[in-house]
Short mmCIF file of C-alpha atoms and ligand atoms in Angstrom, two decimals:
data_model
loop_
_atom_site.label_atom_id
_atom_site.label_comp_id
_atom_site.label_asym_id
_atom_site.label_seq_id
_atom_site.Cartn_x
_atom_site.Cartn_y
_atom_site.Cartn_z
CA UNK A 270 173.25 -26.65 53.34
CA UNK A 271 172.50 -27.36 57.20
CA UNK A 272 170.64 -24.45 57.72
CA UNK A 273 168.93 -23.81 54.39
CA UNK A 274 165.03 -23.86 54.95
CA UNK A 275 162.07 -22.24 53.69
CA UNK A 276 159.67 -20.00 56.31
CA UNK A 277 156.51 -18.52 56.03
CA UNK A 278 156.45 -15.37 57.96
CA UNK A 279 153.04 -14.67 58.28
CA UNK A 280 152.48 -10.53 59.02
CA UNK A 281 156.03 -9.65 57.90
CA UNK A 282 155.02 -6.25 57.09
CA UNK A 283 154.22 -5.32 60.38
CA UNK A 284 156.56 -3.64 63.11
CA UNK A 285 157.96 -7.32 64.62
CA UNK A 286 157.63 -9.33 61.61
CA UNK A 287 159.74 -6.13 59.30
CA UNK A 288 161.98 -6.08 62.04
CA UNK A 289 162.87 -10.29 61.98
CA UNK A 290 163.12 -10.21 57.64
CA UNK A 291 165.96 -7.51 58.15
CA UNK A 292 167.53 -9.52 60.91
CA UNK A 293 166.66 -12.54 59.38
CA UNK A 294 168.54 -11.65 56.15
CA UNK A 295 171.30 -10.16 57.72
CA UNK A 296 172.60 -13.17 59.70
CA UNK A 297 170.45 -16.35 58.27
CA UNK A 298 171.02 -15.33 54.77
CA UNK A 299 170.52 -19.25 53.39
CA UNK A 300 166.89 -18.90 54.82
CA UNK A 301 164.29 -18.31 52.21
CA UNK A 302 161.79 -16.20 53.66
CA UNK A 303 157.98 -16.32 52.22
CA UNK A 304 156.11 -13.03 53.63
CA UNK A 305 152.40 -13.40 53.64
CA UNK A 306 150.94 -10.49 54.54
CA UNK A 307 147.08 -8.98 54.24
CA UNK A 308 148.73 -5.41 54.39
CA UNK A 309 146.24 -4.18 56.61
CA UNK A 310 146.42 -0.38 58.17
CA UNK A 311 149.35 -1.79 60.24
CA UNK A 312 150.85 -3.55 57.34
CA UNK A 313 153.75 -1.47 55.11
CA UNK A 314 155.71 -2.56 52.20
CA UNK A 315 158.07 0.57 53.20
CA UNK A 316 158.83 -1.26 56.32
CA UNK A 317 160.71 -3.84 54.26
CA UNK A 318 162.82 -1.25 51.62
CA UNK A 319 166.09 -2.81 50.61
CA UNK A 320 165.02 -6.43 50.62
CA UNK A 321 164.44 -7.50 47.39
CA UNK A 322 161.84 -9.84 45.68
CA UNK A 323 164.64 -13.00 44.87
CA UNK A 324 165.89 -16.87 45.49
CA UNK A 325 165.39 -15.62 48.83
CA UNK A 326 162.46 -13.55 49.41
CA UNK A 327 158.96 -13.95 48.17
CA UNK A 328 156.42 -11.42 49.07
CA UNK A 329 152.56 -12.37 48.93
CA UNK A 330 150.02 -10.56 49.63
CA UNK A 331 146.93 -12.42 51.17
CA UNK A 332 145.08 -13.26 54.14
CA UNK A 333 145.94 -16.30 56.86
CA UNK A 334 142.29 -16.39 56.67
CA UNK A 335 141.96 -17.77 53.45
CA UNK A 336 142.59 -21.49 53.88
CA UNK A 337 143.17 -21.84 50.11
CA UNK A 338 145.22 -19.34 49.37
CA UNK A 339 147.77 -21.04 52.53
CA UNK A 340 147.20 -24.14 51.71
CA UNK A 341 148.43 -23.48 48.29
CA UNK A 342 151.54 -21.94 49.28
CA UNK A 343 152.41 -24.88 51.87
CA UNK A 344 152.71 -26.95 49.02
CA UNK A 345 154.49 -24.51 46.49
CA UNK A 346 157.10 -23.53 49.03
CA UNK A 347 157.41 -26.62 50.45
CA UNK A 348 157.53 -24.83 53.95
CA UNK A 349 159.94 -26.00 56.34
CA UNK A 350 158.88 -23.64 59.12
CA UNK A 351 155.95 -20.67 60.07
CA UNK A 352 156.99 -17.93 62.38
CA UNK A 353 153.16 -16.89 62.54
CA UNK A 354 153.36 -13.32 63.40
CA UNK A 355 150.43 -12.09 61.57
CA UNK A 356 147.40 -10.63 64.28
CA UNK A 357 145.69 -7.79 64.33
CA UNK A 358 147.71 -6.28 67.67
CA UNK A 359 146.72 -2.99 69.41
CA UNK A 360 144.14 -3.37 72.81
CA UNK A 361 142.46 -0.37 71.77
CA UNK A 362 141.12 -1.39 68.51
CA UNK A 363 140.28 -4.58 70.47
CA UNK A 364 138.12 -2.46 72.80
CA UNK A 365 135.85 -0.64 69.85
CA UNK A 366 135.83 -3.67 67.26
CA UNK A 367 137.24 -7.02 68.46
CA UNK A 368 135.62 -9.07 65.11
CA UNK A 369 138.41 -8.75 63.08
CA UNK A 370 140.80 -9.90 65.94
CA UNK A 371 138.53 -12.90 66.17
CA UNK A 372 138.83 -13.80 62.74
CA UNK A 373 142.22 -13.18 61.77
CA UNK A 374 143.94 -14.36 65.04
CA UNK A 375 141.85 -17.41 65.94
CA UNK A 376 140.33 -18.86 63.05
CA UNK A 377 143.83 -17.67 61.16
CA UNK A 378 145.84 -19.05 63.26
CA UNK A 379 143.41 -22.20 62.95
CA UNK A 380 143.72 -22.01 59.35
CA UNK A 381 147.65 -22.00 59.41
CA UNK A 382 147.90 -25.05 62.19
CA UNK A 383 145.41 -27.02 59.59
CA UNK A 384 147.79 -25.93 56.20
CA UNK A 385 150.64 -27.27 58.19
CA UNK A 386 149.38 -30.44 59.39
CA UNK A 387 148.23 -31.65 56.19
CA UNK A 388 151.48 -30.30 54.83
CA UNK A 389 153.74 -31.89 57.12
CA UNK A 390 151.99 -34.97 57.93
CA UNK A 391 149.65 -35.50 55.04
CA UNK A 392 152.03 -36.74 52.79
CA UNK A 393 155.20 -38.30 52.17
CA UNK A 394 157.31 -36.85 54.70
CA UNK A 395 159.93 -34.94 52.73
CA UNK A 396 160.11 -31.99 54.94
CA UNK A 397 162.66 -32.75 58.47
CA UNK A 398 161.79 -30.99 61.77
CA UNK A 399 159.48 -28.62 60.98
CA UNK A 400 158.45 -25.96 63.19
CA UNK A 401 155.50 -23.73 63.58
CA UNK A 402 156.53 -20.94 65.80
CA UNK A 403 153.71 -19.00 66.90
CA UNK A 404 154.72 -15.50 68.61
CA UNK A 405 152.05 -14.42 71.26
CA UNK A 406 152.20 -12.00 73.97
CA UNK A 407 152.53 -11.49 77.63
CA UNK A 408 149.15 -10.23 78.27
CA UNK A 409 147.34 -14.04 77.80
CA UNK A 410 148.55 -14.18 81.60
CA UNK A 411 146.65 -11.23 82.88
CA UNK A 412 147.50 -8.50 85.27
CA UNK A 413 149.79 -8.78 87.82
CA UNK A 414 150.21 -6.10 91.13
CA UNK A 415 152.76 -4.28 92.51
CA UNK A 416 155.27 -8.07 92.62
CA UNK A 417 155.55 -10.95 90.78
CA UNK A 418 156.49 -12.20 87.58
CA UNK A 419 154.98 -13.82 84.65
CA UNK A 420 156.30 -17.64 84.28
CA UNK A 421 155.53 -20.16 81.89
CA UNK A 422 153.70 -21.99 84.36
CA UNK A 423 151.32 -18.22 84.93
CA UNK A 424 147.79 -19.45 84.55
CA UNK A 425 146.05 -17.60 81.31
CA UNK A 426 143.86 -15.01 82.27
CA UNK A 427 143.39 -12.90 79.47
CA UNK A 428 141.28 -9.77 79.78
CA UNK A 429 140.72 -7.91 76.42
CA UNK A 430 139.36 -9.04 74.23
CA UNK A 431 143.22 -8.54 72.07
CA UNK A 432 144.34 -11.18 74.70
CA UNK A 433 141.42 -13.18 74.76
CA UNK A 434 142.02 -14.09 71.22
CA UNK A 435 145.41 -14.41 71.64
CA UNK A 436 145.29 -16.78 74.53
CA UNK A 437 142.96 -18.68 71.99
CA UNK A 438 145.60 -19.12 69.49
CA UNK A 439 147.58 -20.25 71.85
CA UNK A 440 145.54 -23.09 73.27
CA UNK A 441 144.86 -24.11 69.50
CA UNK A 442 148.34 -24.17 68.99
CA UNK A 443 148.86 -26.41 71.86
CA UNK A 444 145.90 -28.50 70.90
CA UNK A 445 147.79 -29.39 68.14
CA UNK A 446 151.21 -30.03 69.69
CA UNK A 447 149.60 -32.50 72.04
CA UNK A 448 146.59 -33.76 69.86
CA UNK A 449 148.38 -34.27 66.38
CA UNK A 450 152.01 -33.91 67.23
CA UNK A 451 152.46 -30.63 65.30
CA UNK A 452 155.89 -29.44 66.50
CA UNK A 453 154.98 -26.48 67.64
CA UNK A 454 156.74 -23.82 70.00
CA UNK A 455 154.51 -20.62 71.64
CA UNK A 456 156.59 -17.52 72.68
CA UNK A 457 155.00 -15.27 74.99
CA UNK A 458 156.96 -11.25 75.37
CA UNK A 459 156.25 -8.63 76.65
CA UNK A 460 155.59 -5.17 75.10
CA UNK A 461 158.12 -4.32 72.13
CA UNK A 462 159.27 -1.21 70.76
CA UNK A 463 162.20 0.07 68.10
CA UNK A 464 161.74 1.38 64.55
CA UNK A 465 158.73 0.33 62.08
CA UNK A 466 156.45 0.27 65.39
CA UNK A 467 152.77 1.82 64.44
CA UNK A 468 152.33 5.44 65.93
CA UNK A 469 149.20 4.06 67.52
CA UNK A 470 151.22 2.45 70.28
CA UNK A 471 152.61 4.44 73.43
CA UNK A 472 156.15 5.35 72.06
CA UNK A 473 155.48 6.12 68.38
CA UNK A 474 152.58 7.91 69.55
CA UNK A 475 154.19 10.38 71.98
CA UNK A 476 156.72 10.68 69.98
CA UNK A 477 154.86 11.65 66.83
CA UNK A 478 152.80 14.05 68.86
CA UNK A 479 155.76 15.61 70.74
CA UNK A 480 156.95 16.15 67.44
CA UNK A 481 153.75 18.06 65.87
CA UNK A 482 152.92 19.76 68.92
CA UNK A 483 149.64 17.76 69.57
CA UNK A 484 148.68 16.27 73.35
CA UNK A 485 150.23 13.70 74.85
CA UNK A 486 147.26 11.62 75.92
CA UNK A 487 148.25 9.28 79.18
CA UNK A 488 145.94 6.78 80.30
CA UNK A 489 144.31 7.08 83.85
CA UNK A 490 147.36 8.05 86.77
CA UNK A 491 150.01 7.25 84.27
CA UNK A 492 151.25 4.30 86.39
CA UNK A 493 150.35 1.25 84.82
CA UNK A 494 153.76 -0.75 84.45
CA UNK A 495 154.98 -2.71 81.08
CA UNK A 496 158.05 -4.17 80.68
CA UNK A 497 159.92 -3.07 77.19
CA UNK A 498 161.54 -4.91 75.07
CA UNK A 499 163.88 -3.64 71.79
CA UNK A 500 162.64 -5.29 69.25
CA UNK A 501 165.83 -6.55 67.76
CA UNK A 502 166.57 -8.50 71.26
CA UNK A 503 163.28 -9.94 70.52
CA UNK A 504 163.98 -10.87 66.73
CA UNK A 505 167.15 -12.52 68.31
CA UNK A 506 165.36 -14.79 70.57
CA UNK A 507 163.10 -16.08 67.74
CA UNK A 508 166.29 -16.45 65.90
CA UNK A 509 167.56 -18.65 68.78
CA UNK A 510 163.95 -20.89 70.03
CA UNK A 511 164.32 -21.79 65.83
CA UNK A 512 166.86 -23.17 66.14
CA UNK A 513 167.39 -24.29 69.32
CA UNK A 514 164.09 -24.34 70.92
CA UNK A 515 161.99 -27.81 71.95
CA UNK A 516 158.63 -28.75 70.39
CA UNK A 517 156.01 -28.65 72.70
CA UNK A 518 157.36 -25.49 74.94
CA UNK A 519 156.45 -22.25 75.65
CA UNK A 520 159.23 -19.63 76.46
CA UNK A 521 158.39 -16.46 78.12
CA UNK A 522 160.93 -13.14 76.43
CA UNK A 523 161.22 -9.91 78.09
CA UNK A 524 163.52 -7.09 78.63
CA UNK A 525 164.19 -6.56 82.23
CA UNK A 526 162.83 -3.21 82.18
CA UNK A 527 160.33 -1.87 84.04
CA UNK A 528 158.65 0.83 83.77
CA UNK A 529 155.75 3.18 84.40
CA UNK A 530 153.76 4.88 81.47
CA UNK A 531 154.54 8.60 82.81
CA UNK A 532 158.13 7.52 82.59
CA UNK A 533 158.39 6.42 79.24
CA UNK A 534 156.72 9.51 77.91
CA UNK A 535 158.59 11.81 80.61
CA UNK A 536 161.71 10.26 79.29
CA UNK A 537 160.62 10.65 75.54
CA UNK A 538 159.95 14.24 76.42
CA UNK A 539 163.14 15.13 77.71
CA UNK A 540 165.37 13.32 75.70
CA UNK A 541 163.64 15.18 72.44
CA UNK A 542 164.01 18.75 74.40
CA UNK A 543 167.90 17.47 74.58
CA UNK A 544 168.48 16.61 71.02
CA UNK A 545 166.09 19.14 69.06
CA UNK A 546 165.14 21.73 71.30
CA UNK A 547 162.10 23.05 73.23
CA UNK A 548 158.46 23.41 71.20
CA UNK A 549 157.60 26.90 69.67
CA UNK A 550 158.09 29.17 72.82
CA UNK A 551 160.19 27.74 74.71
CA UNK A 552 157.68 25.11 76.57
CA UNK A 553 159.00 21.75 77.36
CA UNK A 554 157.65 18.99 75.64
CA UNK A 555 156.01 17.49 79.15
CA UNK A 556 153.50 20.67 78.89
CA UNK A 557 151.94 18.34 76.07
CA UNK A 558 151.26 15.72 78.52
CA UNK A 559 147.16 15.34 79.38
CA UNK A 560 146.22 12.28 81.96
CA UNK A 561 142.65 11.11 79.92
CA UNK A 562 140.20 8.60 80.48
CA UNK A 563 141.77 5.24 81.42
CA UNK A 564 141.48 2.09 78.82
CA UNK A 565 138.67 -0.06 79.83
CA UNK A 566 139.58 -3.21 81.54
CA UNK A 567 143.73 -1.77 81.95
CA UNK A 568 146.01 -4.43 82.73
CA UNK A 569 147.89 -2.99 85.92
CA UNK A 570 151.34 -4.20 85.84
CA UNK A 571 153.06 -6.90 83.46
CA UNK A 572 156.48 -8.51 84.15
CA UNK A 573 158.48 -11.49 82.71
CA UNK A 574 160.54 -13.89 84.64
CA UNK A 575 162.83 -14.76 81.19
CA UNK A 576 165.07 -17.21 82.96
CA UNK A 577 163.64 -20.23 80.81
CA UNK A 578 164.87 -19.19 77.85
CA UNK A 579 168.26 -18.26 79.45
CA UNK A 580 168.75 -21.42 81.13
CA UNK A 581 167.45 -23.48 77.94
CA UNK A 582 168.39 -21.21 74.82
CA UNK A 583 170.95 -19.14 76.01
CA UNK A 584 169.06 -15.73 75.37
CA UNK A 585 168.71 -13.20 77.50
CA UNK A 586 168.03 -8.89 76.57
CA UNK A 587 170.91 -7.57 75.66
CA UNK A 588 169.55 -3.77 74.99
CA UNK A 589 168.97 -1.61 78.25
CA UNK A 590 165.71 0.47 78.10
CA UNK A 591 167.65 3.75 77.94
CA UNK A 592 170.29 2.55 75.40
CA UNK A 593 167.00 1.38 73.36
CA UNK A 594 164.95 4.44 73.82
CA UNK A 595 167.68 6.47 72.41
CA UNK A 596 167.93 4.46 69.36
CA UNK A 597 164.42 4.76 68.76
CA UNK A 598 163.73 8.06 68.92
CA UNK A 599 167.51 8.31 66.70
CA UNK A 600 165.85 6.22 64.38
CA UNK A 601 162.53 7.94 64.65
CA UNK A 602 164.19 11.19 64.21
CA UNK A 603 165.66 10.21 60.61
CA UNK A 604 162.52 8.65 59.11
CA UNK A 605 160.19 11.31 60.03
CA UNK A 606 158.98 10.99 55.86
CA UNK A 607 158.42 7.11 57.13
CA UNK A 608 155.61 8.38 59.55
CA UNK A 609 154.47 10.82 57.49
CA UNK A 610 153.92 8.34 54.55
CA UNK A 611 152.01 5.14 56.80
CA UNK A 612 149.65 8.10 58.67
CA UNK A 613 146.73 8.24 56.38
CA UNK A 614 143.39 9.75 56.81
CA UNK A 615 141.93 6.39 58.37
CA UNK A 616 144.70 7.11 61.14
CA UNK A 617 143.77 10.52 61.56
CA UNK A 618 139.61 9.33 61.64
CA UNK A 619 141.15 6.70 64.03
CA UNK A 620 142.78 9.25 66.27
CA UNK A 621 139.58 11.49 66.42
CA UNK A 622 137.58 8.66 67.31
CA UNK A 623 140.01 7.62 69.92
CA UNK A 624 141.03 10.76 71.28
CA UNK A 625 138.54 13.24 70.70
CA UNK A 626 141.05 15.55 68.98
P1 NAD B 105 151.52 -5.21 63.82
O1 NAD B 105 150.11 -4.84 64.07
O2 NAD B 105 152.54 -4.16 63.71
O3 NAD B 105 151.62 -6.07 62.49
C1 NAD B 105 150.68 -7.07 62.17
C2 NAD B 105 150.91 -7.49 60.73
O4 NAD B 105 150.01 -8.56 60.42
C3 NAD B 105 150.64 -6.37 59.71
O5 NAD B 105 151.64 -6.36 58.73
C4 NAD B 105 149.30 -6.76 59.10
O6 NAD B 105 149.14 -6.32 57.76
C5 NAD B 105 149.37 -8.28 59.19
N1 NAD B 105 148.04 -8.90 59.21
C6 NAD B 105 147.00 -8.56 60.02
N2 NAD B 105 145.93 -9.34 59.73
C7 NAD B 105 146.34 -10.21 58.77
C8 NAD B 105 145.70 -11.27 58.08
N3 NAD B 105 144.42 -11.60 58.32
N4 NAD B 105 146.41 -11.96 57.15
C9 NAD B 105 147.70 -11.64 56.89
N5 NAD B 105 148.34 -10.63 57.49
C10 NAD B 105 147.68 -9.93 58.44
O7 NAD B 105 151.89 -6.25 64.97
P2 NAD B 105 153.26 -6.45 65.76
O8 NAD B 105 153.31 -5.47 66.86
O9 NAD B 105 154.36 -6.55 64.78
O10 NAD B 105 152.99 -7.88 66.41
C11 NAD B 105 153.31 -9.07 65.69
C12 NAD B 105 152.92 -10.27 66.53
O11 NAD B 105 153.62 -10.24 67.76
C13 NAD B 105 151.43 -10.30 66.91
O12 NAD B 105 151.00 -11.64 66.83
C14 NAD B 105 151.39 -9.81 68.35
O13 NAD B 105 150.31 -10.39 69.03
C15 NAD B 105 152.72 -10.33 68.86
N6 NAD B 105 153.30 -9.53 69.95
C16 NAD B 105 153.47 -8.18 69.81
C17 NAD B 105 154.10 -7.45 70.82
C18 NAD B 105 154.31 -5.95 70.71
O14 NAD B 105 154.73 -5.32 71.69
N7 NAD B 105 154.08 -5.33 69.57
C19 NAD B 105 154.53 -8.11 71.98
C20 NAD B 105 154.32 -9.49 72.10
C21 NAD B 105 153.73 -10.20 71.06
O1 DAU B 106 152.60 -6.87 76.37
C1 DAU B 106 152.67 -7.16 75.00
C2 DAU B 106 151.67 -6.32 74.24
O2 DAU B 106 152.17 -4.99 74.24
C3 DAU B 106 151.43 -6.82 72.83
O3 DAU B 106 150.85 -8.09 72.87
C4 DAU B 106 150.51 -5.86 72.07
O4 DAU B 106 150.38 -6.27 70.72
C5 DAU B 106 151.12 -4.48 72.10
O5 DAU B 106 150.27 -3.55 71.49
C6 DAU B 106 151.39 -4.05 73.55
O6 DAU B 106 150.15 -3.83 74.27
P1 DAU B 106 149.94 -2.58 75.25
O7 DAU B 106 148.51 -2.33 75.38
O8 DAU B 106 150.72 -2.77 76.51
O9 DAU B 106 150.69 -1.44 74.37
P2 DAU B 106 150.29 0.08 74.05
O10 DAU B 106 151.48 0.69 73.38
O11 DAU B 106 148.97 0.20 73.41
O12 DAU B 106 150.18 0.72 75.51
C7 DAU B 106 151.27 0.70 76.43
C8 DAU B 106 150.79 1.31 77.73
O13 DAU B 106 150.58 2.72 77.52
C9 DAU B 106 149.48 0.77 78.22
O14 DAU B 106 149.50 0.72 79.65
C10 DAU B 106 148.43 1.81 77.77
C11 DAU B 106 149.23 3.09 77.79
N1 DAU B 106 148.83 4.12 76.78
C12 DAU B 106 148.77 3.73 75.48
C13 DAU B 106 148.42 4.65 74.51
C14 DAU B 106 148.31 4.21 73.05
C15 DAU B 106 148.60 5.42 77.17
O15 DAU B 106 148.71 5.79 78.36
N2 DAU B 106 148.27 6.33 76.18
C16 DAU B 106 148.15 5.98 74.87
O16 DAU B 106 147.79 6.86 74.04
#
């Protein structure tokens, strides 16, 4: 069959990588989809219910740090293609403990990069036009001001130490396009949300809080600017650079959509009041909201010029931020037992530590 292969998703438990298996098995059902996944606090098996262990699916749990343990699993799958999702992901924990996001996103990503060269090239080439897809983030380029726009041409200028490591990965992946030939393609998008998403980022966060009452902490004046992106337009594009996307490139994916923290969680606010109701009292949700101490090092402002992609690939966002929002928060709203079952006591030590509360 033409498009019969065999990925590794590496972190497919997580909020992206949960979010491309159910895409992925909707509309590429031919693919046969390896999940490797440490299952770390971030990692869920509930984020994958309804896809089943099969002739398409293989679920293992492991580390991309343990070179054996992928190099093994090159060769039983005879992997076709790695969309490396696998990181540890949130700036904060960066902040307090960046180790582990030295370990598991460089020398992991090192570790995959090495499985697949000697996979791919050391050997008998029986495996056509692979591809190691290696999804990285917006933030390797920096901070921008008030204009601009990210490009793929944006020097790297990564500033926590999340980034740093991420802009690592990236050059290592590169290294190996140019050095060895590895056919590999880097994406770079900007911030996600949609269901499965952690309630230690902004939107599961305040909306988790708004929904138990608790303070809605916002970082410094409230104005730093992301630019969201709903995480199934995101899914879509990876879909699409598989595909369709050229060894050797990066592509830059974002939504359009602009806005400032106190927005989103303004927005969040009012559009729970709406659909469920003021808290106990009568007080509007926005009473929760408390301006705290900013994040060290806070990126100001980050923006994506997407029109590389578009012109090459033929993707561009196709949810609007306040089409997406709602379906979040929808979505949110019916799997309240899904919250309550990933928040743990380590989440709730995490959230002391982090928040004083
Ligand atoms: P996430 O934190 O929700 O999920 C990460 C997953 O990786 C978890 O399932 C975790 O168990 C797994 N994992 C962590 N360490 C591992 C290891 N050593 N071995 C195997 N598995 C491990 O992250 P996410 O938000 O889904 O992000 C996925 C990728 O997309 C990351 O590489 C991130 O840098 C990138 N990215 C995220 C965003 C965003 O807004 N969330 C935007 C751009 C790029
Ligand atoms: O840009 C892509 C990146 O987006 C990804 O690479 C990261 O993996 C992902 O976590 C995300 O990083 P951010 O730091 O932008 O996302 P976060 O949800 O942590 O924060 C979004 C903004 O909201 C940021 O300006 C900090 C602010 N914030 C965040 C939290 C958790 C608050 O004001 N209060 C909070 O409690």
């Amino acid at each position: 069959m033409e498009n019969s292969k065999t990925i590794l998703v590496t972190g497919g438990c997580g909020f992206i990588g949960a979010n491309f298996i159910h895409m992925a098995n909707r509309v590429r059902p031919d693919w046969r989809v390896v999940n490797l996944d440490k299952l770390t606090y971030a990692g869920n098996l509930k984020n994958l219910e309804g896809i089943q262990q099969g002739e398409n699916y293989r679920f293992v749990k492991g580390d991309i740090c343990d070179a054996a343990l992928v190099a093994r699993l090159f060769m039983e799958e005879n992997i076709h293609t790695v969309v490396h999702f696998a990181a540890e992901s949130h700036v904060d924990r960066s902040i307090s403990g960046p180790a582990d996001f030295i370990q598991t996103n460089i020398v992991g990503t090192f570790n995959l990069l090495e499985a697949s060269r000697s996979c791919w090239f050391g050997q008998d080439k029986t495996i056509e036009l692979p591809l190691f897809l290696h999804v990285s983030t917006d933030e390797v380029y920096g901070s921008l001001g008030e204009t601009g726009y990210f490009s793929e041409t944006t020097s790297y200028d990564p500033r926590s130490p999340y980034s740093a490591s991420k802009a690592s990965s990236d050059h290592l992946a590169s290294a190996y396009f140019h050095t060895y030939d590895l056919p590999v393609i880097i994406t770079n998008c900007s911030n996600n949300y949609g269901p499965y998403q952690f309630p230690e980022k902004l939107i599961p966060l305040i909306f988790h809080n708004s929904m138990i009452g608790r303070e809605l902490p916002v970082y410094g004046d409230g104005k730093n600017v992301r630019d969201w992106l709903y995480v199934t337009d995101h899914c879509e594009a990876l879909v699409a650079i598989i595909e369709l996307g050229k060894p050797g490139k990066s592509y830059n994916i974002g939504g359009n959509n602009e806005k400032q923290n106190i927005e989103v969680v303004q927005l969040i606010c009012d559009t729970l009041d709406e659909k469920i109701g003021p808290l106990e009292g009568g007080l509007p949700r926005r009473s929760l909201i408390r301006y705290v101490t900013d994040r060290l090092g806070h990126d100001r402002r980050y923006a994506i010029d997407a029109s590389l992609i578009k012109e090459n690939i033929g993707w561009q966002p196709s949810v609007s931020f306040e089409t997406g929002i709602k379906q979040t928060i929808d979505w949110y709203l019916s799997h309240q037992e899904w919250i309550g079952s990933i928040i743990d006591g380590s989440y709730q030590e995490y959230y002391r530590k982090m928040y004083g509360t």
